[in-house]
PDB file of C-alpha atoms and ligand atoms in Angstrom:
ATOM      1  CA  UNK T   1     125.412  39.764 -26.579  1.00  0.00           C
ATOM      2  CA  UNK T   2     123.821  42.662 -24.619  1.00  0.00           C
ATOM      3  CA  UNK T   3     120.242  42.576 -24.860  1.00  0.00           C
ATOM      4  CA  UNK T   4     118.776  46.117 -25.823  1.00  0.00           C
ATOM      5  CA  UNK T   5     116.895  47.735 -22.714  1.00  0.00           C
ATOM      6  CA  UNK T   6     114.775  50.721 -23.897  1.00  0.00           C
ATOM      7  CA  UNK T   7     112.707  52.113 -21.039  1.00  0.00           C
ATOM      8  CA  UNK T   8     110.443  55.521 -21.233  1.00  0.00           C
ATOM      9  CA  UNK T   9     110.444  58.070 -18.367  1.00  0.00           C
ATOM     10  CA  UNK T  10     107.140  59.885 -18.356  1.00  0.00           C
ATOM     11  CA  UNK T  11     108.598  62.301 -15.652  1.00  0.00           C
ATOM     12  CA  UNK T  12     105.820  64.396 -14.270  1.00  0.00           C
ATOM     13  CA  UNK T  13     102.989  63.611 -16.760  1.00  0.00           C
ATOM     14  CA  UNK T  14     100.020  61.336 -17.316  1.00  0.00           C
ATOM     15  CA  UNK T  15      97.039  60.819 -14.639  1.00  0.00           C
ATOM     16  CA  UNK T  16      95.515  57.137 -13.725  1.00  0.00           C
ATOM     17  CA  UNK T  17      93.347  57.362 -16.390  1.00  0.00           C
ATOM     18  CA  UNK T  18      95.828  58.617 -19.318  1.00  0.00           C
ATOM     19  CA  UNK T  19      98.081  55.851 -18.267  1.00  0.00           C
ATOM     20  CA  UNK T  20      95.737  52.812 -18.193  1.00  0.00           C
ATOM     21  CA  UNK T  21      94.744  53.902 -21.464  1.00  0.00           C
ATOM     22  CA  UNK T  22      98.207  54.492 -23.441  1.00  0.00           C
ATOM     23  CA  UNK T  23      99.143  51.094 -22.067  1.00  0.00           C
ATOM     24  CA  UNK T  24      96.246  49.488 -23.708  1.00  0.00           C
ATOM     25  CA  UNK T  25      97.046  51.301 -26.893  1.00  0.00           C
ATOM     26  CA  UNK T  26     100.697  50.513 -26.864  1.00  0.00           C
ATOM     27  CA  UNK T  27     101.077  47.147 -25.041  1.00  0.00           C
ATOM     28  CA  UNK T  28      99.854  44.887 -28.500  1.00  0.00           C
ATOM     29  CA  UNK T  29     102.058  47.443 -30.394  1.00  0.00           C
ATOM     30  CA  UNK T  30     105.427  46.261 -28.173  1.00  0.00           C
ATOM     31  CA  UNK T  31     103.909  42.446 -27.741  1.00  0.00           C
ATOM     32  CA  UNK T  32     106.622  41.280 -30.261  1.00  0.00           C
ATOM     33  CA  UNK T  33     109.342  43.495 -29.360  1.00  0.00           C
ATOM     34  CA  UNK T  34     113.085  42.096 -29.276  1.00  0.00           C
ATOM     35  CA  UNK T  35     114.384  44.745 -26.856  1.00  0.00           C
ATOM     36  CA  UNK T  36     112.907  44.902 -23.138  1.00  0.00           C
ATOM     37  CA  UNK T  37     110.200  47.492 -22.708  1.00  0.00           C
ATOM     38  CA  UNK T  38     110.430  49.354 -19.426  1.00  0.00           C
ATOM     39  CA  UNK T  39     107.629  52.512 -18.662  1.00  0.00           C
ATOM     40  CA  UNK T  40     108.735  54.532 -15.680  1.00  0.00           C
ATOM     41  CA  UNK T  41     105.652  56.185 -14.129  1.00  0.00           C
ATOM     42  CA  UNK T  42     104.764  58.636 -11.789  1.00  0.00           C
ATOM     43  CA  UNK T  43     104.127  57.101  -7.760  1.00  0.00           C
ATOM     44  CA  UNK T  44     100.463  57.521  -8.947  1.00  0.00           C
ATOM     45  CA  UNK T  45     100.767  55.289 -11.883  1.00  0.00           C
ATOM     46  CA  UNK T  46     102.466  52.672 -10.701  1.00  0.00           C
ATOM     47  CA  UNK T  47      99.328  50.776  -9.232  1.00  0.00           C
ATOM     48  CA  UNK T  48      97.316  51.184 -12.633  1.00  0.00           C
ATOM     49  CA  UNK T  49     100.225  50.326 -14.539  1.00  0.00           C
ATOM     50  CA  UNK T  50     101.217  47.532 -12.877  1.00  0.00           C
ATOM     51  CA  UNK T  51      97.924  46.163 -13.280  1.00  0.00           C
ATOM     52  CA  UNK T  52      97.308  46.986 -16.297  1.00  0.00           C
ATOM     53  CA  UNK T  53     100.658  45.412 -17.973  1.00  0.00           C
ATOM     54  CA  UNK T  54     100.326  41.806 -16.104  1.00  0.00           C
ATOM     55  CA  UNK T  55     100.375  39.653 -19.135  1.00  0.00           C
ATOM     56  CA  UNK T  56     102.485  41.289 -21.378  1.00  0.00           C
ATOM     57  CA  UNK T  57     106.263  42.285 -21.767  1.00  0.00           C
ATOM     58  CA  UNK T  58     106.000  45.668 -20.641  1.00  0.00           C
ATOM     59  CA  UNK T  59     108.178  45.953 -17.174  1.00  0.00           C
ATOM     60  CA  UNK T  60     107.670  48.735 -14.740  1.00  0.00           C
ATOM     61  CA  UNK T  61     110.023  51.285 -13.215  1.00  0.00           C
ATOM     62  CA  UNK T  62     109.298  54.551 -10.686  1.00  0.00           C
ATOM     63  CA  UNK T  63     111.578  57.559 -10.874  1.00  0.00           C
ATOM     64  CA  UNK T  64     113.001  57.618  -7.834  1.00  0.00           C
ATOM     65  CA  UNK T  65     113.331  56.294  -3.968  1.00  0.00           C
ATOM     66  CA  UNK T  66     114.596  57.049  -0.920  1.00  0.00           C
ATOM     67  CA  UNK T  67     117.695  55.285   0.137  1.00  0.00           C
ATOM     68  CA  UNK T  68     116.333  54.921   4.014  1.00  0.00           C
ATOM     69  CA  UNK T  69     114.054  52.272   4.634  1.00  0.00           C
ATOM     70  CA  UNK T  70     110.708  53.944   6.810  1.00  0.00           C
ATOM     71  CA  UNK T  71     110.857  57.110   9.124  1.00  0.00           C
ATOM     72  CA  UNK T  72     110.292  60.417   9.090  1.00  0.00           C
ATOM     73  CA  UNK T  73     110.731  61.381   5.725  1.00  0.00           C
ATOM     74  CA  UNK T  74     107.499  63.500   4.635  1.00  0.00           C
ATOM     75  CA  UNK T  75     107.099  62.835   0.774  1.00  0.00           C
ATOM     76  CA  UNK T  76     109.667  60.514   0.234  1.00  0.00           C
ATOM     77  CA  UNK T  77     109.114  56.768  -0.836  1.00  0.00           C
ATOM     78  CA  UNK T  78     111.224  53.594  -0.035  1.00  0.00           C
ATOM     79  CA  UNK T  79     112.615  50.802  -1.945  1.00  0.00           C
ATOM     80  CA  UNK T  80     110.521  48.638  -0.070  1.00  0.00           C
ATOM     81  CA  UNK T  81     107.522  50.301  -0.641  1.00  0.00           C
ATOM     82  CA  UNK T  82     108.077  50.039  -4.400  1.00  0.00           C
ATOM     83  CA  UNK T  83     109.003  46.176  -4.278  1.00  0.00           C
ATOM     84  CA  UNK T  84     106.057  45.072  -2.799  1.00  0.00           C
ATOM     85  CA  UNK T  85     103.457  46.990  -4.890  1.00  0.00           C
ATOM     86  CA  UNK T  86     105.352  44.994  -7.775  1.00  0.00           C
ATOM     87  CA  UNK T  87     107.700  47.415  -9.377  1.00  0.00           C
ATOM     88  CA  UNK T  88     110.831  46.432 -11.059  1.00  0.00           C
ATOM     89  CA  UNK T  89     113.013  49.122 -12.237  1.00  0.00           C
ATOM     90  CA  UNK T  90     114.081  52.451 -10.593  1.00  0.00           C
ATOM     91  CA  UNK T  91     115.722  55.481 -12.027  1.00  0.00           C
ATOM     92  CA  UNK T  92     118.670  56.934  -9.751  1.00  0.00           C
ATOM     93  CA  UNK T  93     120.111  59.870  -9.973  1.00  0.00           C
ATOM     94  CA  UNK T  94     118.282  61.954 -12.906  1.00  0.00           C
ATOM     95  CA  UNK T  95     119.846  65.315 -13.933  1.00  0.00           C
ATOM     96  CA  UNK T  96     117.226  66.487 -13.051  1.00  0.00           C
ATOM     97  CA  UNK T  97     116.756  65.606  -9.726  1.00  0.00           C
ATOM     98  CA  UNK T  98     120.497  66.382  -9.218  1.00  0.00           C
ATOM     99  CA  UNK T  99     120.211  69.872 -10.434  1.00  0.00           C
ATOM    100  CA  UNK T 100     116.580  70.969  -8.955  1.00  0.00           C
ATOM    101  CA  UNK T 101     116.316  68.078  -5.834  1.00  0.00           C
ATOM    102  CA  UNK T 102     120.053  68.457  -4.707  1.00  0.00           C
ATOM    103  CA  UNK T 103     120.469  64.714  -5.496  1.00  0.00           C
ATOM    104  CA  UNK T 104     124.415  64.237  -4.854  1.00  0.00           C
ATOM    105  CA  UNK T 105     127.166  61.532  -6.159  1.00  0.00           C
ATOM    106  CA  UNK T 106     126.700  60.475  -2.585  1.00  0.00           C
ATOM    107  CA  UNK T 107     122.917  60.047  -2.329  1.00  0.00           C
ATOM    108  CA  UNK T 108     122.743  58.484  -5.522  1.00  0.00           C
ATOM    109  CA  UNK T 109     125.387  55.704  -4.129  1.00  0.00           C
ATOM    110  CA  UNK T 110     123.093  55.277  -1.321  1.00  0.00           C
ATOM    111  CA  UNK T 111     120.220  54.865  -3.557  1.00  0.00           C
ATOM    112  CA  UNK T 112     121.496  52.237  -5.533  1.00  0.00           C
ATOM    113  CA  UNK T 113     122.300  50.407  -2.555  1.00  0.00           C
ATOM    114  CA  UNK T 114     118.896  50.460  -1.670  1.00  0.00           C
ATOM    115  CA  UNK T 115     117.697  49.764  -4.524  1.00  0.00           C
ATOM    116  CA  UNK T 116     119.287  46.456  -4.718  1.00  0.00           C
ATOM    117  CA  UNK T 117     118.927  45.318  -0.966  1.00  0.00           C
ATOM    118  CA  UNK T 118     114.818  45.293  -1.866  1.00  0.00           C
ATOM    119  CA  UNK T 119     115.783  43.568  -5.399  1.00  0.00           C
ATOM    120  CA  UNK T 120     114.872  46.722  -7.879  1.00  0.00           C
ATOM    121  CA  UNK T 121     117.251  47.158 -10.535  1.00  0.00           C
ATOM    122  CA  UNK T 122     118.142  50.869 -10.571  1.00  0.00           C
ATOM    123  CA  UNK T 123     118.783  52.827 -14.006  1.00  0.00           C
ATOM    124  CA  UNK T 124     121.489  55.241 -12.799  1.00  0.00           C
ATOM    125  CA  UNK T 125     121.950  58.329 -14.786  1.00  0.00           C
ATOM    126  CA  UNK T 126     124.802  59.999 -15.640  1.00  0.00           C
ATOM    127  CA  UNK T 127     125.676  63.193 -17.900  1.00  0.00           C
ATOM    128  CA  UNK T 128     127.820  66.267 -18.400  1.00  0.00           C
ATOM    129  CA  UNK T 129     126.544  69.922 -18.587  1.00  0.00           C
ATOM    130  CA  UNK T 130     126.721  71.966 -22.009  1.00  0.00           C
ATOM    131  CA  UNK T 131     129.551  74.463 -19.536  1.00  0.00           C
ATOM    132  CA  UNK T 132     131.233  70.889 -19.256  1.00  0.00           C
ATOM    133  CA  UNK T 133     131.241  69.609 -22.775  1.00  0.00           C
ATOM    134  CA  UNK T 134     132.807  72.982 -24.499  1.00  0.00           C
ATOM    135  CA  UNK T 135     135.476  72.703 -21.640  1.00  0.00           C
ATOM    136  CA  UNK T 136     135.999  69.355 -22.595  1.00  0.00           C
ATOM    137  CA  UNK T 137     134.983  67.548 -19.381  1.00  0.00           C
ATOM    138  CA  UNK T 138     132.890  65.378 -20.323  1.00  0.00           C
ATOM    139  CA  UNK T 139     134.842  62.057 -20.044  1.00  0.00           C
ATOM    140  CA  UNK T 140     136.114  63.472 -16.900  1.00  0.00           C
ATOM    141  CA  UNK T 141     132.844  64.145 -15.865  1.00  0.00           C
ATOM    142  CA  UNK T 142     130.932  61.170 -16.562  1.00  0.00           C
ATOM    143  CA  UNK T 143     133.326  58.454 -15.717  1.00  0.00           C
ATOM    144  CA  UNK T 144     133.573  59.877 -11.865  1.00  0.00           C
ATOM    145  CA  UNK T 145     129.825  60.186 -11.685  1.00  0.00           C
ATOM    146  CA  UNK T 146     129.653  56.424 -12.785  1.00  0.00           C
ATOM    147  CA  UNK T 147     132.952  55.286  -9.968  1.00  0.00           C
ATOM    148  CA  UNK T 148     130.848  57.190  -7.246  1.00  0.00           C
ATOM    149  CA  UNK T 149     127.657  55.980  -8.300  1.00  0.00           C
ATOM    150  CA  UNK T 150     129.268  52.132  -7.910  1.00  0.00           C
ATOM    151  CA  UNK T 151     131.012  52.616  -5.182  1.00  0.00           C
ATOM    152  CA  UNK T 152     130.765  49.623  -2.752  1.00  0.00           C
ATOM    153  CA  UNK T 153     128.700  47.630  -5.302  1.00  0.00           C
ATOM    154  CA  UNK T 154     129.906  43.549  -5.584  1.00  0.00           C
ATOM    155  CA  UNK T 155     130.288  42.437  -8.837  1.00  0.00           C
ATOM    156  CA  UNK T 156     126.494  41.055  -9.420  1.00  0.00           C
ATOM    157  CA  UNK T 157     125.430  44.170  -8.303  1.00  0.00           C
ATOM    158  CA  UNK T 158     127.290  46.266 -10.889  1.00  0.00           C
ATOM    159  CA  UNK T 159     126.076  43.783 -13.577  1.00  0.00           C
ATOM    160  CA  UNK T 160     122.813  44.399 -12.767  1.00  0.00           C
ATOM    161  CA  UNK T 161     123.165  48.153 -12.607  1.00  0.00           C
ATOM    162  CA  UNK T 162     121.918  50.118 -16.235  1.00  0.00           C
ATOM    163  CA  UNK T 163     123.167  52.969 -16.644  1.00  0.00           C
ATOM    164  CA  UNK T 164     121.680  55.605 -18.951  1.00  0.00           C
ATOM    165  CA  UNK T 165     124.593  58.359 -20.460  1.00  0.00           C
ATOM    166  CA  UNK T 166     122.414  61.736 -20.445  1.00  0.00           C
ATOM    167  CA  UNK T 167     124.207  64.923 -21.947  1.00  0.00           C
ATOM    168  CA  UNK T 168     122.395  67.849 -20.042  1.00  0.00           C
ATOM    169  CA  UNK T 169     122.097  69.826 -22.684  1.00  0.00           C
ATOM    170  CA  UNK T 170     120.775  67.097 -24.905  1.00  0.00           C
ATOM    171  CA  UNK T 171     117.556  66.605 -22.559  1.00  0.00           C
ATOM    172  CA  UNK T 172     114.186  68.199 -23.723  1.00  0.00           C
ATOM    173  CA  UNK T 173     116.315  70.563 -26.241  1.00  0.00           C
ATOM    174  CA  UNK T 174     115.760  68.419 -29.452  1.00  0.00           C
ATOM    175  CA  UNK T 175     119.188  68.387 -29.805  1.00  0.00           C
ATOM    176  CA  UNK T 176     120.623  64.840 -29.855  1.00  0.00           C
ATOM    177  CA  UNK T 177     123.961  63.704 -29.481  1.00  0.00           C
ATOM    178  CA  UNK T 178     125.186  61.578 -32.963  1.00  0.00           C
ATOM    179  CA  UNK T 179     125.454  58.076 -32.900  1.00  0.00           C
ATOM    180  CA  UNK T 180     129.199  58.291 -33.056  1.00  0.00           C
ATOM    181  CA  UNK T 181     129.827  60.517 -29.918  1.00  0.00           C
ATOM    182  CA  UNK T 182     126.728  59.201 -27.713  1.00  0.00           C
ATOM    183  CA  UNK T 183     128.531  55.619 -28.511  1.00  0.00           C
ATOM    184  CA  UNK T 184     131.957  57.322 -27.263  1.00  0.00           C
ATOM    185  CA  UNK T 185     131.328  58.428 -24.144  1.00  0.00           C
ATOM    186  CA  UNK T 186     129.335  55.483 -23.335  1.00  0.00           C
ATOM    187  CA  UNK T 187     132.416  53.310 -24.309  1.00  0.00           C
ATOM    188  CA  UNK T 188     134.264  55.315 -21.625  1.00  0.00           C
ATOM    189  CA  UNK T 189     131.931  54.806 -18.898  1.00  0.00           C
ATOM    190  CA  UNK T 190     132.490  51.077 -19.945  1.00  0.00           C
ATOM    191  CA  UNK T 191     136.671  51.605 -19.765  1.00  0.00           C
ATOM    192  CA  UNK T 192     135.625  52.907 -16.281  1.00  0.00           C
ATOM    193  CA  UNK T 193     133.994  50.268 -15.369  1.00  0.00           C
ATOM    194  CA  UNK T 194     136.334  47.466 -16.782  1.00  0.00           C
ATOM    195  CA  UNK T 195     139.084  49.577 -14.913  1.00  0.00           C
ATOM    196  CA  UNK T 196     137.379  48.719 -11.567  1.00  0.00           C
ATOM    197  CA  UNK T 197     135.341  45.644 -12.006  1.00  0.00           C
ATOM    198  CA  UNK T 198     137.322  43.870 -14.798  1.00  0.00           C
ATOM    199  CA  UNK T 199     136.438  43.254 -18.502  1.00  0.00           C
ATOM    200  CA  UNK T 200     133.599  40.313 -18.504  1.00  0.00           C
ATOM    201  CA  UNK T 201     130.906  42.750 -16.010  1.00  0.00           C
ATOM    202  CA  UNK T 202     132.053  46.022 -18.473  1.00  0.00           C
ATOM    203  CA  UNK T 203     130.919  44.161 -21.356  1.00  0.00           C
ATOM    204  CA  UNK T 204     127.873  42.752 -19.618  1.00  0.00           C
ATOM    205  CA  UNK T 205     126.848  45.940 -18.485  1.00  0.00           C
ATOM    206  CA  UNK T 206     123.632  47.634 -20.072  1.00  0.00           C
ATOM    207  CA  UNK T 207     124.562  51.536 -21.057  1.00  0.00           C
ATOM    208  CA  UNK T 208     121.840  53.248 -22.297  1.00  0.00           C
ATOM    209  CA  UNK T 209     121.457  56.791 -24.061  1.00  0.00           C
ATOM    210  CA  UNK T 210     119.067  59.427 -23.040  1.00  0.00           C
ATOM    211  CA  UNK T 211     118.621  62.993 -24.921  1.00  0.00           C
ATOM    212  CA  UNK T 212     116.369  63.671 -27.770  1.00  0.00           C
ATOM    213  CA  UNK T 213     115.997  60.134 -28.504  1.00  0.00           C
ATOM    214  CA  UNK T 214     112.528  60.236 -31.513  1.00  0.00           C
ATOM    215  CA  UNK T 215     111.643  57.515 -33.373  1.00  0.00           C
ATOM    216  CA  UNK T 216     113.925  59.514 -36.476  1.00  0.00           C
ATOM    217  CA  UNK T 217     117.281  58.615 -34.683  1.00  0.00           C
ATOM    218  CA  UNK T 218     116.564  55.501 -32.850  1.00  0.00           C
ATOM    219  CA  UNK T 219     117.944  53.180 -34.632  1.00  0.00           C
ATOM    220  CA  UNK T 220     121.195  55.037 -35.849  1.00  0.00           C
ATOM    221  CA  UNK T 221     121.825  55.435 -32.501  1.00  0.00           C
ATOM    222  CA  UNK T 222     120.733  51.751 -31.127  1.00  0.00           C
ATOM    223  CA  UNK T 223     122.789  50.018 -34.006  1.00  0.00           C
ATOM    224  CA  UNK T 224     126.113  50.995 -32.636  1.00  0.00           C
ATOM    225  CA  UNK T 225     128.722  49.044 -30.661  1.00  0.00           C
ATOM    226  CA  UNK T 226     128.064  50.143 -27.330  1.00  0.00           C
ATOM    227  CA  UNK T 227     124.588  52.110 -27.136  1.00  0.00           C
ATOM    228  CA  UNK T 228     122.449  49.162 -25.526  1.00  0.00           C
ATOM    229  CA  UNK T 229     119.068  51.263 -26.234  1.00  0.00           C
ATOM    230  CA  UNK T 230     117.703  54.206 -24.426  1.00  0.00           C
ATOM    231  CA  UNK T 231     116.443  56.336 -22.068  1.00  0.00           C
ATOM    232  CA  UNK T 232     113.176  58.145 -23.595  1.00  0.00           C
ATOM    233  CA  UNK T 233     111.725  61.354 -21.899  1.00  0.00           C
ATOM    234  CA  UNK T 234     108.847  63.244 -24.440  1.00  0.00           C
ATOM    235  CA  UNK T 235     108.517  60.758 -26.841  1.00  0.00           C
ATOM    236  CA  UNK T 236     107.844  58.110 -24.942  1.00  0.00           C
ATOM    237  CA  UNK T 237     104.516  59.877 -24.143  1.00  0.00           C
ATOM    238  CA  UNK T 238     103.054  58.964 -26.786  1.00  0.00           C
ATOM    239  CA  UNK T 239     102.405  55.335 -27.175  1.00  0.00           C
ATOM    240  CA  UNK T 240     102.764  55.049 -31.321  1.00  0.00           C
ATOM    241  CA  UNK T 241     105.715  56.942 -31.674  1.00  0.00           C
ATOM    242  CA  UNK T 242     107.217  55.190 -28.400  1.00  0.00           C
ATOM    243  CA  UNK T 243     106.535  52.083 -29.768  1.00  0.00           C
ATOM    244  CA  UNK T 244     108.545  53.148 -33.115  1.00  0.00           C
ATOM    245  CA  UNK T 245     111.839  53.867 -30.819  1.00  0.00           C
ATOM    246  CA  UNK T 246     111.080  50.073 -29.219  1.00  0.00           C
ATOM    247  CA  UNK T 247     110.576  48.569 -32.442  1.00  0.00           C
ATOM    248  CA  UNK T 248     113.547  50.633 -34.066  1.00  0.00           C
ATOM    249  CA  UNK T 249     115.246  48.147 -36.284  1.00  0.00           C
ATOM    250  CA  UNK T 250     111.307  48.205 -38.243  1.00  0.00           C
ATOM    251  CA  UNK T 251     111.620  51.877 -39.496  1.00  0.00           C
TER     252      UNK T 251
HETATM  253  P1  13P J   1     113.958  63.740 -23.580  1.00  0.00           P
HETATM  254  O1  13P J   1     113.857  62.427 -24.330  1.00  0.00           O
HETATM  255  O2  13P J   1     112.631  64.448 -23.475  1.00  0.00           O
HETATM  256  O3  13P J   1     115.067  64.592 -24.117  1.00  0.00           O
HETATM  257  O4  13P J   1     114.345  63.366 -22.067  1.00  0.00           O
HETATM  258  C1  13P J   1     115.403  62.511 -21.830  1.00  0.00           C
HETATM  259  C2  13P J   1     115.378  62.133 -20.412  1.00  0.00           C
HETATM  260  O5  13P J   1     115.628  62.942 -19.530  1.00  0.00           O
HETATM  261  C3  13P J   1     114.997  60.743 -20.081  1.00  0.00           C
HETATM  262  O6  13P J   1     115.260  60.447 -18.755  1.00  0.00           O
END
């Protein structure tokens, strides 16, 4: 049985301060939770945050790395640099860093690498444009993203990969996709991934969906066959109604 990862992606919001003190408003909230509780923070959280989650389930993520190591990369941040401060999780490849930061299949491969040769677990993102949907791409699109975003992985690796299914269109809009074709297209990035890495890692493998996700839909969506939780942008910024989507089976 898949355990149910649901991890919140502030993106660019929240200073120090706002952050210590949603996580001391929502930590006793999630204490009890069944899923796993991941907050992914801006660089400039992630030392308040870290410190101010030891002790309870709440894991913590950044939003994104660099896939070289040190040098002269003004701006950027390494994999290493995020390990040792104490971070767990990293997002990979957001649609929105692919669209405005020219984030490629190819830099996203080299990401994950990364990623897992300084022991983060990356949450790779994948998703198909509304121009892509109504030309009925979107399997098409989504299952290469996922084969170029593995590429070169072992088996372990890929098993420890989560992948969050985004829809474009479905991010910030409101619009959300239903339970029954979020849990669709996620079951083809798993027929992807069985095709290359065999049936036990597909079914191992945490998919995750990410658009609209509110505490209203949570737990249609989360209840389905292959939806292992979610990927939560605006509502996850506030720590009640964040807590709802955690605790989604309570609603
Ligand atoms: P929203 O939940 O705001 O639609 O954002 C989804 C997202 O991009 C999470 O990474």
């Amino acid at each position: 049985m898949r355990k149910k990862v649901i991890a919140g992606n502030w993106k660019m919001n929240m200073l120090p301060n706002e952050a210590i003190d949603y996580i001391q408003s929502f930590a006793p909230m999630v204490e009890n939770a069944e899923a796993e509780v991941i907050l992914c923070v801006p660089y400039t959280d992630l030392f308040y945050a870290l410190l101010n989650t030891q002790g309870t389930n709440i894991k913590i993520g950044a939003q994104n790395m660099h896939f070289e190591e040190t040098g002269a990369y003004t701006g950027e941040v390494s994999g290493k640099m995020l390990k040792v401060v104490g971070v767990e999780y990293v997002i990979i490849g957001h649609s929105e860093r692919r669209q405005m930061f020219n984030e490629t299949d190819e830099t996203v491969n080299k990401k994950i690498k990364t990623a897992f040769e300084n022991e983060l677990k990356p949450i790779v993102c994948v998703g198909e444009t509304l121009e892509e949907r109504e030309a009925g791409k979107t399997v098409e699109k989504i299952t290469t993203q996922t084969r170029l975003a593995l590429e070169g992985l072992n088996a372990s690796q890929v098993k420890n990969t989560i992948i969050a299914y985004e829809p474009i269109w479905a991010i910030g809009t409101g619009k959300t996709a239903t339970s029954e074709d979020a849990n669709n297209s996620i079951k083809e990035i798993r027929a992807e991934i069985k095709k290359i890495y065999g049936e036990d890692i597909a079914n191992e493998v945490i998919i995750q969906y990410g658009g609209s996700v509110k505490s209203s839909n949570a737990k249609e969506l989360f209840n389905t066959s292959d939806i292992d939780g979610g990927l939560v942008g605006g509502a996850s910024l506030k720590p009640e109604e964040f807590s709802k989507i955690v605790k989604y089976n309570e609603n």
